[in-house]
Structures are given as structure tokens and as C-alpha cells.
Amino acid sequence: MDLKKELIKLRKENEDLKKSEESYRNIFNVTDNAIFIYNKETERVIDTNRAASKMYGFSHKELLDNKAGRLSLGKKPYSEKDAEQWIKKAKKDGPQSFTWLAKHKNGTLFWTSVELKDAVIGGKERLISVIKDIDKEKKAETELRESKERYRTLIDNIPDGVVVHSYGKIVFLNPSSINIIGKNEPESFFLGKPVSMFVHPDSIPLMKERIRKVYEKVENVETIEEKFICTDGRVIDVEVVATMIDFDGEPASQVVFKDITEKKITEKKLLESELSYRDLFNNALYAIYIQDEKGSFLDVNDGAVKMYGYPKEFFIGKTPEALSAPGKNDMELVGKCFKKALKGEPQQFEFWGQKKSGEIFPKIVWINRGKFFGKNVIFAFSIDISEQKNAEEEKKNLERHLQHSQKQESLGILAGGIAHDFNNLLTAILGNAGLARLELPPTTSVLKNIKNIELTATRAADLCNQLLAYSGKGKFVILVININQILLELIKLLKTSIPKKVEIILDLSKDIPLIEADISQIRQVIMNLIINSGDAIGNRNGSITISTGIENLKKEQLLNMDYKGNMIPGNYVFLEISDTGTGMDKETQKKIFDPFFSTKSIGKGLGLAAVLGIVNGHNGGLNVTSTSGKGTNIKVFFPETVKIADKKDNIDQYIKNTKGSGTILIADDEEPVRIFAGKVMERAGFKIISAVDGEDTIKKFNEYPGKISLVLLDMTMPKKDGSEVFKVLQKIDPDVKVLLSSGYNREDTVKHFLSKGLAGFLQKPYSPEDLLNKVLKILEYD
């Protein structure tokens, strides 16, 4: 009996336990929170609910037997080790709550809140982890925080002042507010202060009405003007906009304000200026036009009347097209500018007008939108720029001349350098050939070969002269000459160099003034120009007319000259060569003085470039006039001189019977030149000392104090050049005799010597006779 009762009781307890288990399981699976049950001893998952699978993406089976922390970021502070620490803490200290960065099966991370605590389940001690997905809340918090940070950054950096006041007390203000109403006070100075203390008494009623609207009606207050009092006592005008906001859970008014004090002052001045507008309009020196929105003139000032010559009535109702020079303006473009001006975009453009007299003139026009008696209008201002246009054209002409001059100068420097180096080589060639000639008996057949060498070297020297002529440094032997005489000497030779069908006509002015020039270079100018004209005519019948004369050139004429170099107003002798050849177009005319340019199939060297160099070197100029198919005219000008022509000196250049004595110091960095000059001097009886550069020259001069009769000094040497050496030698011995030698011309070389005292100048290349003649003359041999 008792056993039966026990069985019934046991069966009832099992049924209650089963019901309890079902109830537990229902509760366990109904919640949206993930529940993990851990074996307290092994710390492994022994059960999970459906929400855990849904939250983490794993099946119930996959979740079992896992350890805490495996379904997380896996890195500190969300690693397995960190999870184990939380479990140990829960075992030791009781329930724990914390946030945790979990990982879904697909790898997505999400934020959770975790409740970890002990529990007795089925009579056994377990650990329960209840996990809530808070990812959305967490992200919302982050976005809110970032939004607040962005708002604060914006508020802190805008130029307008922003003040928040709650119940009349300032609770926030941005840096711009402090800058506007403060005077180096910190933020703490303002916080808690009544907002009314910064409002001018005159604006207190406006402020109260503003606060009432914001707090009572909870509506924004549109822009109003008030007056604020700054901490330093200044009163400023401000524009204010007020808005109702929540500030730390309390209702507050956010006030955005802008300092408009300067704007108000400007408006006042503008009002005053409008009063004087009419006086300004009527008395302005430039033309002013007022147009309606369709472009018709409503009014013009006296400047417009004066500019066009029409009475004021003529303009009213007309458009700019009535003032336009026919075919000179793009009226469509003018219309586009007008439309842009109507939109508030100021415009500027050039406009060609036609006066009542018919005269066409350029003007510059500015147009902008404005108000005229309350109407939207266009104000147009214009000035006559005829003089400016003329000045710009003249400037362009000057710039073209300058660019050409710079180009010629650059090429001239190159040509001059090449000629200088060639002259050094030719000095040795001519010198040694001359020495060989002097050593040979007159009857030897070799003498002819030596003379051929000298002739060839002389021709090479002529080529160098062309290069120096192009560089403008070619005035080697300046004499007073008659250009007619040079022409008459050359004319027979030139007739053999031009086609037979070409006739040469001379029209030479009598009693023509003399000029200072290098004869060989003037010959080169004449020959180049005449041969060029002959080539332009070719095998056709034609003529070349050569004219000379004198002309007084004024400043205005020089400005219009094609190539004027360093010309100044005054009298000039001209050489004019006209032909009936093929002529040239404008593009070809621009290039004819470029080196190696030619209209022939093969260029012939420097050509007209050398002519221009010679003319520039003689302070002259030239004009070119040519028309395709009608011929060319080139007129060359040389400044006249009042000097008298020198008589020819027939003294023998080599004095065989004169023997010298003394010591000559030859300073030249070219060894062949030193050897040649040394042999010439030794042959004449002088002792020789050689120096290879500037410093060596000074050293040798010091080694023979008082014994050196003359120094043959090269201008261009390493270490110290000729001018530097000359100054040092003069300090050592003020009476030193120096014969300067250079591949450049005398004028260009000697100008580098600031002090006087040169005994002479010897142009390279030179012959033995030239050298000895100079030395004997300086040392005063009879």
C-alpha cells in the first residue's frame, strides 16, 4: 500500500518535472535574446536557444561544445582569453554585465550586451549567458556622436556668432561670438551670464519679442536687426536669426548673428552718394549710358554727347547698334554681354563706334546692372581708346624690332667667338708661312707654294671678318672714305659676277659727304647686295639701279626704319640698290637677314646677315621695300663724318736692315702663336721670354725686373685675362710698354681697359711684318 502511494507520488513528480521542463524550454526559446548555457566546470556550451542560432547564423549542433569567445572578433579586448576572464569573474564575483563585439557565421561583426550569471538547471550548477543584439543602437549612438562632433566643428568654424541661451542664461557660444562681442575674454567669462547684458537698451524690446516668439510660439524668428554691446563698450549693429532647440534636455534659443556695422556704414555712404549721383553723371569725363532691360537708351551724359557729336535727344530710345561702326562689331557678342550683365555679372568689351562726322574709333565699354528711379537698368561706361590702340601698335612694332635685335645679338656673339678662335689659328699659320717665306731665296720654286698658303690663310681671315661683321665687331681698319669711289672701283668686277642680261645703272650724287668705315666691309656690303639683286633677276632682262646721296633723318623716320641699330637723328649717306627681280612677300622679308637663309635651292652662308652686321657695326641702318613680282629696294644708311680722308702711307712694312735689342715678353696661351712671334723677334735681334697664361705672365715679369723692353700681351688667356694682367704690370712698373693682341677688333677689346697706357694694339691674325713694324714703332727705332 505504501509502495503504491510512493509509485503514484513518483509518477506525479515526473509529470510535474516534465511540465516544468516543457515550460522552461518554451520560455528558453521564446525570447529574442540569445541564451548560452555553460558547464560551469568545463566552461563549454551545453545548450543554446533558437535565438542564438538566429543571431549567430550557426545551427544548434554547431554551437554546442564551443568555448566562450569563439564567436567574437578574436582580438583584444574581444578574444577568447578575454571571454574566459569574464567567466572566471562571474564564477568568483557574481553576475557580470558588459558589451561585446560578436561575429556572425558570415564574418559580419555586430555589437551585443552580455549578462553572465550562475543558475541551477536540472539540479546542477550552470553558467547562463544572455546576449542581446545592440548593433543598431550602438551604430545610432556612434552616428549621433559623430553628428554632434560635425555640428560642433561647423559651429566652431563659421564666421557668424552662435549663442545658445536657456532661461535667459548663456549656456553655449562659439569662438566667432567671442571674437565679435568679446575683447580677449575666455569662454568661461560668458557662460552663465544673462544674454540681455550684451543687448543694447534700444534693442531690449526686440530681444524680448524674439524670445517670446521662440519659447511661447516655438517658431523660428526670421532675420531682424538689433544692436549689441561689446565687452569693450563698442556698440555694433547685428543681424539676428533665432531658433528653438533642445540643449541637454532643456528648451533653449539658438541665436545666430552677424556683425553688419561696416555694412550699415557703407549703406549710409551709398545713400549719401546717391544724392550726388546726378552731379557726377552730368560732369563725368567719360561717356555714361543708361539702358532699359531691352537695351534702349533711357539717358546719356554730356560725355556721350561729346564722344559721338550727336545731341542727347538722338540717343533716347535707340540701342547700341545705332552707334556701331558698320561691320566692325560682333553685335551677337554684345547682346550676350548685355544678358550676362542683366543677371548681375559685370561685363567688359571693346566696341567700334562711328561719330556723327563719320569717323570710326575704338572704345572700351563696361556694363553692369543697377537701379535708376526704382527700375532695373544697365549702366554702361565707355572711354575712347584711340591713343591707347596707337600706343599698343607702336609697342608691338618696338617689341618686334627688339626680338629681332636680340636674336641677331645672340647669333652675333656666337659668330664673334668663332672668328676670335679662328684668328688665333690664322695668326700661327700666316706667321709661320711668312717666316718660311723670309728664309727662302727668291728663286726657289717652293716660294710659290708658301705664297699660296699665305693667300689661302688671308681668305680665311676674310671669312673671319665676315663673322665679325655679322657680330657687329668688325670695324678693324676705320678710315675716312668716299662711298662713290668704292662703288666705281668695284663696278667692273661686279659686272662679271651678274647675269649678262642685267643692266647696271649708276645714279651717284656729286659732292657726297665722307663716312668712317672699314673699306673691306663696305665692299662686302656692296658686292652682297648687287649679287643678290642679280640672282633675283636671273636670266631674264632686267636692271639694277645703284644710287647714293645724303639724307637728314628725324626721330620719327628712325622709329619707322626696319633695322636702325644704334642710329640717332642726323645726316646720313645712303646707298640704295633697286632691282627689277622677283621681289619678296612679307614672310620672306622677315627672314632675309637670318644667317644661312636663302630663297635659292642652296644657301650661300652668312649673305645678308653679314650685311646687317656690318651696317650695325658702323652705327647705320637700312630699309627694305619689296613686292612679289615687282622687285626689291634696299636702302642702306651710314652716318656722315666731318673728318678729312687720310693720305696713303707707302712705308715698307718690313724693315730688313733694322736690328733690335732688349727683351720681349710674349704672353699667349696658344703655343703656335708664341713660337711664331718668338722667332720673328729673335730674328730681329731681341731676346725672348714666353708666358702661357695670365699668372705666368706676372710671374715672369717679376723675375726680370727692369729688363723687359716690351710685353706682347694676348687679351684672352686662362687664370687672368689681358686687362687683369695689364693692371698688375702697371702697378709693378708704371712705365711698362704693352702691345695688346686680340682676335676681336680694337674698339671692342681696348674698352675693357679702364686705365690708359697701352703702347699699341695688334689685330690677329698678323704677319711677321705687321708684328715687327708695331714693335719697332713702340720702341722708337728709326
Coordinates of N, CA and C in Angstrom, one line a residue, residues 197-323:
M197 N 22.6 91.3 -21.0 CA 23.7 92.2 -20.7 C 24.5 92.6 -22.0
F198 N 24.4 91.8 -23.1 CA 25.1 92.1 -24.3 C 24.2 92.8 -25.3
V199 N 22.9 93.0 -25.0 CA 22.0 93.7 -25.9 C 21.8 95.1 -25.5
H200 N 21.9 96.0 -26.5 CA 21.8 97.4 -26.3 C 20.4 97.8 -25.8
P201 N 20.2 98.7 -24.9 CA 18.9 99.1 -24.4 C 17.9 99.3 -25.5
D202 N 18.3 99.9 -26.5 CA 17.4 100.2 -27.7 C 16.8 99.0 -28.3
S203 N 17.5 97.8 -28.1 CA 17.1 96.6 -28.8 C 16.5 95.6 -27.8
I204 N 16.4 96.0 -26.5 CA 15.8 95.1 -25.5 C 14.3 94.7 -25.9
P205 N 13.5 95.6 -26.3 CA 12.1 95.2 -26.7 C 12.1 94.2 -27.8
L206 N 13.0 94.4 -28.8 CA 13.1 93.4 -29.9 C 13.5 92.1 -29.4
M207 N 14.5 92.1 -28.5 CA 15.0 90.8 -27.9 C 13.9 90.1 -27.2
K208 N 13.1 90.8 -26.4 CA 12.1 90.1 -25.6 C 11.0 89.5 -26.5
E209 N 10.7 90.3 -27.6 CA 9.7 89.8 -28.5 C 10.2 88.5 -29.2
R210 N 11.5 88.6 -29.5 CA 12.2 87.4 -30.2 C 12.1 86.2 -29.3
I211 N 12.5 86.4 -28.0 CA 12.5 85.3 -27.1 C 11.0 84.7 -26.9
R212 N 10.1 85.6 -26.8 CA 8.7 85.2 -26.6 C 8.2 84.3 -27.8
K213 N 8.5 84.8 -29.0 CA 8.1 84.0 -30.2 C 8.8 82.6 -30.2
V214 N 10.0 82.6 -29.8 CA 10.7 81.3 -29.8 C 10.2 80.3 -28.8
Y215 N 10.1 80.9 -27.5 CA 9.7 80.0 -26.4 C 8.2 79.7 -26.4
E216 N 7.4 80.7 -26.6 CA 5.9 80.5 -26.4 C 5.3 80.0 -27.7
K217 N 5.7 80.5 -28.8 CA 5.1 80.0 -30.1 C 5.9 78.9 -30.7
V218 N 7.1 78.7 -30.2 CA 8.0 77.6 -30.6 C 8.2 77.7 -32.2
E219 N 8.5 79.0 -32.6 CA 8.7 79.2 -34.0 C 10.0 79.9 -34.3
N220 N 10.6 79.7 -35.5 CA 11.9 80.4 -35.8 C 11.6 81.9 -36.0
V221 N 12.6 82.7 -35.7 CA 12.4 84.1 -35.9 C 13.3 84.5 -37.1
E222 N 12.7 85.1 -38.2 CA 13.4 85.5 -39.3 C 14.4 86.6 -39.0
T223 N 15.3 86.9 -40.0 CA 16.3 87.8 -39.7 C 15.8 89.2 -39.3
I224 N 16.3 89.7 -38.2 CA 16.0 91.0 -37.7 C 17.3 91.7 -37.4
E225 N 17.2 93.0 -37.3 CA 18.4 93.8 -36.9 C 18.3 94.3 -35.5
E226 N 19.4 94.1 -34.7 CA 19.5 94.6 -33.3 C 20.8 95.3 -33.1
K227 N 21.0 95.8 -31.9 CA 22.3 96.4 -31.5 C 22.8 95.6 -30.3
F228 N 24.1 95.3 -30.4 CA 24.8 94.6 -29.3 C 25.8 95.5 -28.7
I229 N 26.0 95.3 -27.4 CA 27.1 96.0 -26.7 C 28.3 95.0 -26.5
C230 N 29.4 95.4 -27.0 CA 30.6 94.5 -26.8 C 31.2 94.8 -25.4
T231 N 32.1 93.9 -25.0 CA 32.7 93.9 -23.6 C 33.6 95.2 -23.5
D232 N 34.1 95.7 -24.6 CA 34.9 96.9 -24.5 C 34.1 98.2 -24.7
G233 N 32.7 98.0 -24.7 CA 31.9 99.2 -24.7 C 31.4 99.6 -26.1
R234 N 32.0 99.0 -27.2 CA 31.5 99.3 -28.5 C 30.1 98.8 -28.8
V235 N 29.4 99.6 -29.5 CA 28.0 99.3 -29.9 C 28.1 98.9 -31.4
I236 N 27.6 97.7 -31.7 CA 27.6 97.2 -33.1 C 26.2 96.8 -33.6
D237 N 26.0 96.9 -34.9 CA 24.8 96.5 -35.5 C 24.9 95.1 -35.9
V238 N 23.9 94.3 -35.6 CA 23.9 92.8 -36.0 C 22.6 92.4 -36.6
E239 N 22.7 91.4 -37.5 CA 21.6 90.7 -38.0 C 21.4 89.4 -37.2
V240 N 20.2 89.1 -36.7 CA 19.9 88.0 -35.8 C 18.9 87.1 -36.4
V241 N 19.1 85.8 -36.2 CA 18.1 84.7 -36.5 C 18.1 83.8 -35.3
A242 N 16.8 83.5 -34.8 CA 16.7 82.7 -33.6 C 15.9 81.5 -33.9
T243 N 16.3 80.4 -33.2 CA 15.7 79.1 -33.4 C 15.5 78.4 -32.1
M244 N 14.4 77.7 -31.9 CA 14.2 76.9 -30.7 C 14.9 75.5 -30.8
I245 N 15.7 75.2 -29.8 CA 16.4 73.9 -29.9 C 16.3 73.2 -28.5
D246 N 16.7 72.0 -28.4 CA 16.8 71.2 -27.2 C 18.3 71.2 -26.8
F247 N 18.7 71.7 -25.6 CA 20.1 71.7 -25.2 C 20.2 71.0 -23.9
D248 N 20.8 69.8 -24.0 CA 21.0 69.0 -22.8 C 19.7 68.7 -22.1
G249 N 18.6 68.5 -22.9 CA 17.3 68.2 -22.3 C 16.5 69.3 -21.9
E250 N 17.0 70.5 -22.1 CA 16.3 71.7 -21.7 C 15.9 72.6 -22.9
P251 N 14.8 73.3 -22.9 CA 14.5 74.1 -24.1 C 15.4 75.3 -24.1
A252 N 15.9 75.7 -25.3 CA 16.8 76.8 -25.4 C 16.6 77.5 -26.7
S253 N 17.2 78.7 -26.8 CA 17.1 79.5 -28.0 C 18.5 79.6 -28.6
Q254 N 18.6 79.2 -29.9 CA 19.9 79.3 -30.6 C 19.9 80.6 -31.4
V255 N 20.8 81.5 -31.1 CA 20.8 82.8 -31.8 C 22.0 82.8 -32.7
V256 N 21.8 83.0 -34.0 CA 22.9 83.2 -35.0 C 22.9 84.7 -35.4
F257 N 24.1 85.3 -35.2 CA 24.2 86.7 -35.5 C 25.4 87.1 -36.3
K258 N 25.3 88.2 -37.1 CA 26.4 88.6 -37.9 C 26.6 90.1 -37.7
D259 N 27.9 90.5 -37.6 CA 28.2 91.9 -37.4 C 28.0 92.7 -38.8
I260 N 27.1 93.6 -38.8 CA 26.8 94.3 -40.1 C 27.1 95.8 -39.9
T261 N 28.0 96.1 -38.9 CA 28.3 97.5 -38.6 C 28.9 98.2 -39.9
E262 N 29.9 97.5 -40.5 CA 30.5 98.1 -41.7 C 29.5 98.2 -42.8
K263 N 28.6 97.2 -42.9 CA 27.6 97.2 -44.0 C 26.7 98.4 -43.8
K264 N 26.3 98.7 -42.6 CA 25.4 99.8 -42.3 C 26.1 101.1 -42.7
I265 N 27.4 101.2 -42.3 CA 28.2 102.5 -42.6 C 28.2 102.6 -44.2
T266 N 28.5 101.5 -44.9 CA 28.5 101.5 -46.3 C 27.2 102.0 -46.9
E267 N 26.1 101.4 -46.4 CA 24.8 101.8 -46.9 C 24.5 103.3 -46.7
K268 N 25.0 103.8 -45.6 CA 24.8 105.2 -45.3 C 25.5 106.1 -46.3
K269 N 26.8 105.6 -46.5 CA 27.6 106.3 -47.5 C 27.0 106.2 -48.9
L270 N 26.4 105.1 -49.2 CA 25.8 104.9 -50.5 C 24.6 105.8 -50.7
L271 N 23.8 105.9 -49.6 CA 22.7 106.8 -49.7 C 23.2 108.3 -49.9
E272 N 24.2 108.7 -49.2 CA 24.8 110.0 -49.5 C 25.3 110.2 -50.9
S273 N 25.9 109.1 -51.4 CA 26.5 109.2 -52.7 C 25.4 109.3 -53.8
E274 N 24.2 108.6 -53.5 CA 23.1 108.7 -54.5 C 22.6 110.2 -54.6
L275 N 22.7 110.9 -53.6 CA 22.3 112.3 -53.6 C 23.2 113.1 -54.6
S276 N 24.5 112.7 -54.7 CA 25.4 113.4 -55.6 C 25.5 112.7 -56.9
Y277 N 24.7 111.7 -57.1 CA 24.8 110.9 -58.4 C 24.6 111.8 -59.6
R278 N 23.6 112.7 -59.6 CA 23.3 113.5 -60.7 C 24.4 114.4 -61.1
D279 N 25.0 115.0 -60.1 CA 26.2 115.9 -60.4 C 27.3 115.0 -61.1
L280 N 27.6 113.9 -60.5 CA 28.6 113.0 -61.1 C 28.3 112.6 -62.5
F281 N 27.0 112.2 -62.7 CA 26.6 111.8 -64.0 C 26.8 112.8 -65.1
N282 N 26.4 114.0 -64.7 CA 26.4 115.1 -65.7 C 27.8 115.7 -65.9
N283 N 28.7 115.5 -65.0 CA 30.0 116.1 -65.1 C 31.1 115.1 -65.3
A284 N 30.8 113.8 -65.4 CA 31.8 112.8 -65.7 C 32.6 113.0 -67.0
L285 N 33.9 112.8 -67.0 CA 34.7 113.0 -68.2 C 34.5 111.9 -69.2
Y286 N 34.0 110.7 -68.8 CA 33.8 109.6 -69.7 C 32.3 109.5 -70.0
A287 N 32.0 108.7 -71.0 CA 30.6 108.6 -71.5 C 29.8 107.6 -70.7
I288 N 28.6 108.0 -70.3 CA 27.7 107.1 -69.5 C 26.4 107.0 -70.2
Y289 N 25.9 105.7 -70.3 CA 24.7 105.4 -70.9 C 23.8 104.6 -70.0
I290 N 22.5 104.9 -69.9 CA 21.6 104.2 -69.1 C 20.6 103.5 -70.0
Q291 N 20.5 102.1 -69.9 CA 19.7 101.4 -70.8 C 18.7 100.6 -70.0
D292 N 17.5 100.5 -70.6 CA 16.5 99.6 -70.0 C 16.8 98.2 -70.3
E293 N 15.9 97.3 -69.8 CA 16.2 95.8 -69.9 C 16.2 95.3 -71.3
K294 N 15.6 96.1 -72.2 CA 15.6 95.7 -73.6 C 16.8 96.3 -74.4
G295 N 17.6 97.1 -73.7 CA 18.8 97.7 -74.4 C 18.6 99.1 -74.9
S296 N 17.4 99.7 -74.8 CA 17.2 101.0 -75.3 C 17.8 102.0 -74.3
F297 N 18.3 103.1 -74.9 CA 18.9 104.2 -74.0 C 17.8 105.0 -73.4
L298 N 17.9 105.1 -72.0 CA 17.0 106.0 -71.3 C 17.6 107.3 -71.1
D299 N 18.9 107.4 -70.9 CA 19.6 108.7 -70.7 C 21.0 108.5 -71.0
V300 N 21.7 109.6 -71.4 CA 23.1 109.6 -71.6 C 23.7 110.9 -71.0
N301 N 25.0 110.9 -70.7 CA 25.5 112.1 -70.1 C 26.2 113.0 -71.2
D302 N 26.8 114.1 -70.8 CA 27.4 115.0 -71.7 C 28.6 114.4 -72.4
G303 N 29.3 113.4 -71.6 CA 30.4 112.7 -72.2 C 30.1 111.9 -73.4
A304 N 28.9 111.3 -73.4 CA 28.5 110.5 -74.6 C 28.2 111.5 -75.8
V305 N 27.6 112.6 -75.5 CA 27.3 113.6 -76.5 C 28.5 114.1 -77.1
K306 N 29.5 114.4 -76.3 CA 30.8 114.9 -76.8 C 31.5 113.8 -77.6
M307 N 31.4 112.5 -77.2 CA 32.1 111.4 -77.9 C 31.6 111.2 -79.3
Y308 N 30.3 111.3 -79.5 CA 29.7 110.9 -80.8 C 29.4 112.2 -81.6
G309 N 29.2 113.3 -80.9 CA 28.8 114.5 -81.7 C 27.3 114.7 -81.9
Y310 N 26.5 113.8 -81.4 CA 25.1 113.9 -81.6 C 24.5 114.6 -80.4
P311 N 23.3 115.2 -80.5 CA 22.6 115.8 -79.4 C 22.0 114.7 -78.5
K312 N 21.7 115.0 -77.3 CA 21.2 114.0 -76.3 C 20.0 113.3 -76.9
E313 N 19.1 114.1 -77.5 CA 17.8 113.5 -78.0 C 18.0 112.4 -79.0
F314 N 19.1 112.4 -79.7 CA 19.4 111.4 -80.7 C 19.5 110.0 -80.1
F315 N 20.0 109.9 -78.9 CA 20.3 108.6 -78.2 C 19.0 108.0 -77.7
I316 N 18.1 108.8 -77.1 CA 17.0 108.3 -76.4 C 16.1 107.3 -77.2
G317 N 15.9 106.1 -76.7 CA 15.1 105.1 -77.4 C 15.9 104.3 -78.4
K318 N 17.1 104.6 -78.7 CA 17.9 103.8 -79.6 C 18.7 102.8 -78.9
T319 N 19.3 101.8 -79.6 CA 20.1 100.8 -79.0 C 21.6 101.0 -79.5
P320 N 22.6 100.3 -78.8 CA 24.0 100.4 -79.2 C 24.2 100.2 -80.7
E321 N 23.4 99.4 -81.4 CA 23.6 99.1 -82.8 C 23.6 100.4 -83.6
A322 N 22.8 101.4 -83.1 CA 22.8 102.7 -83.9 C 24.1 103.5 -83.8
L323 N 24.9 103.1 -82.8 CA 26.2 103.8 -82.6 C 27.4 103.0 -83.2

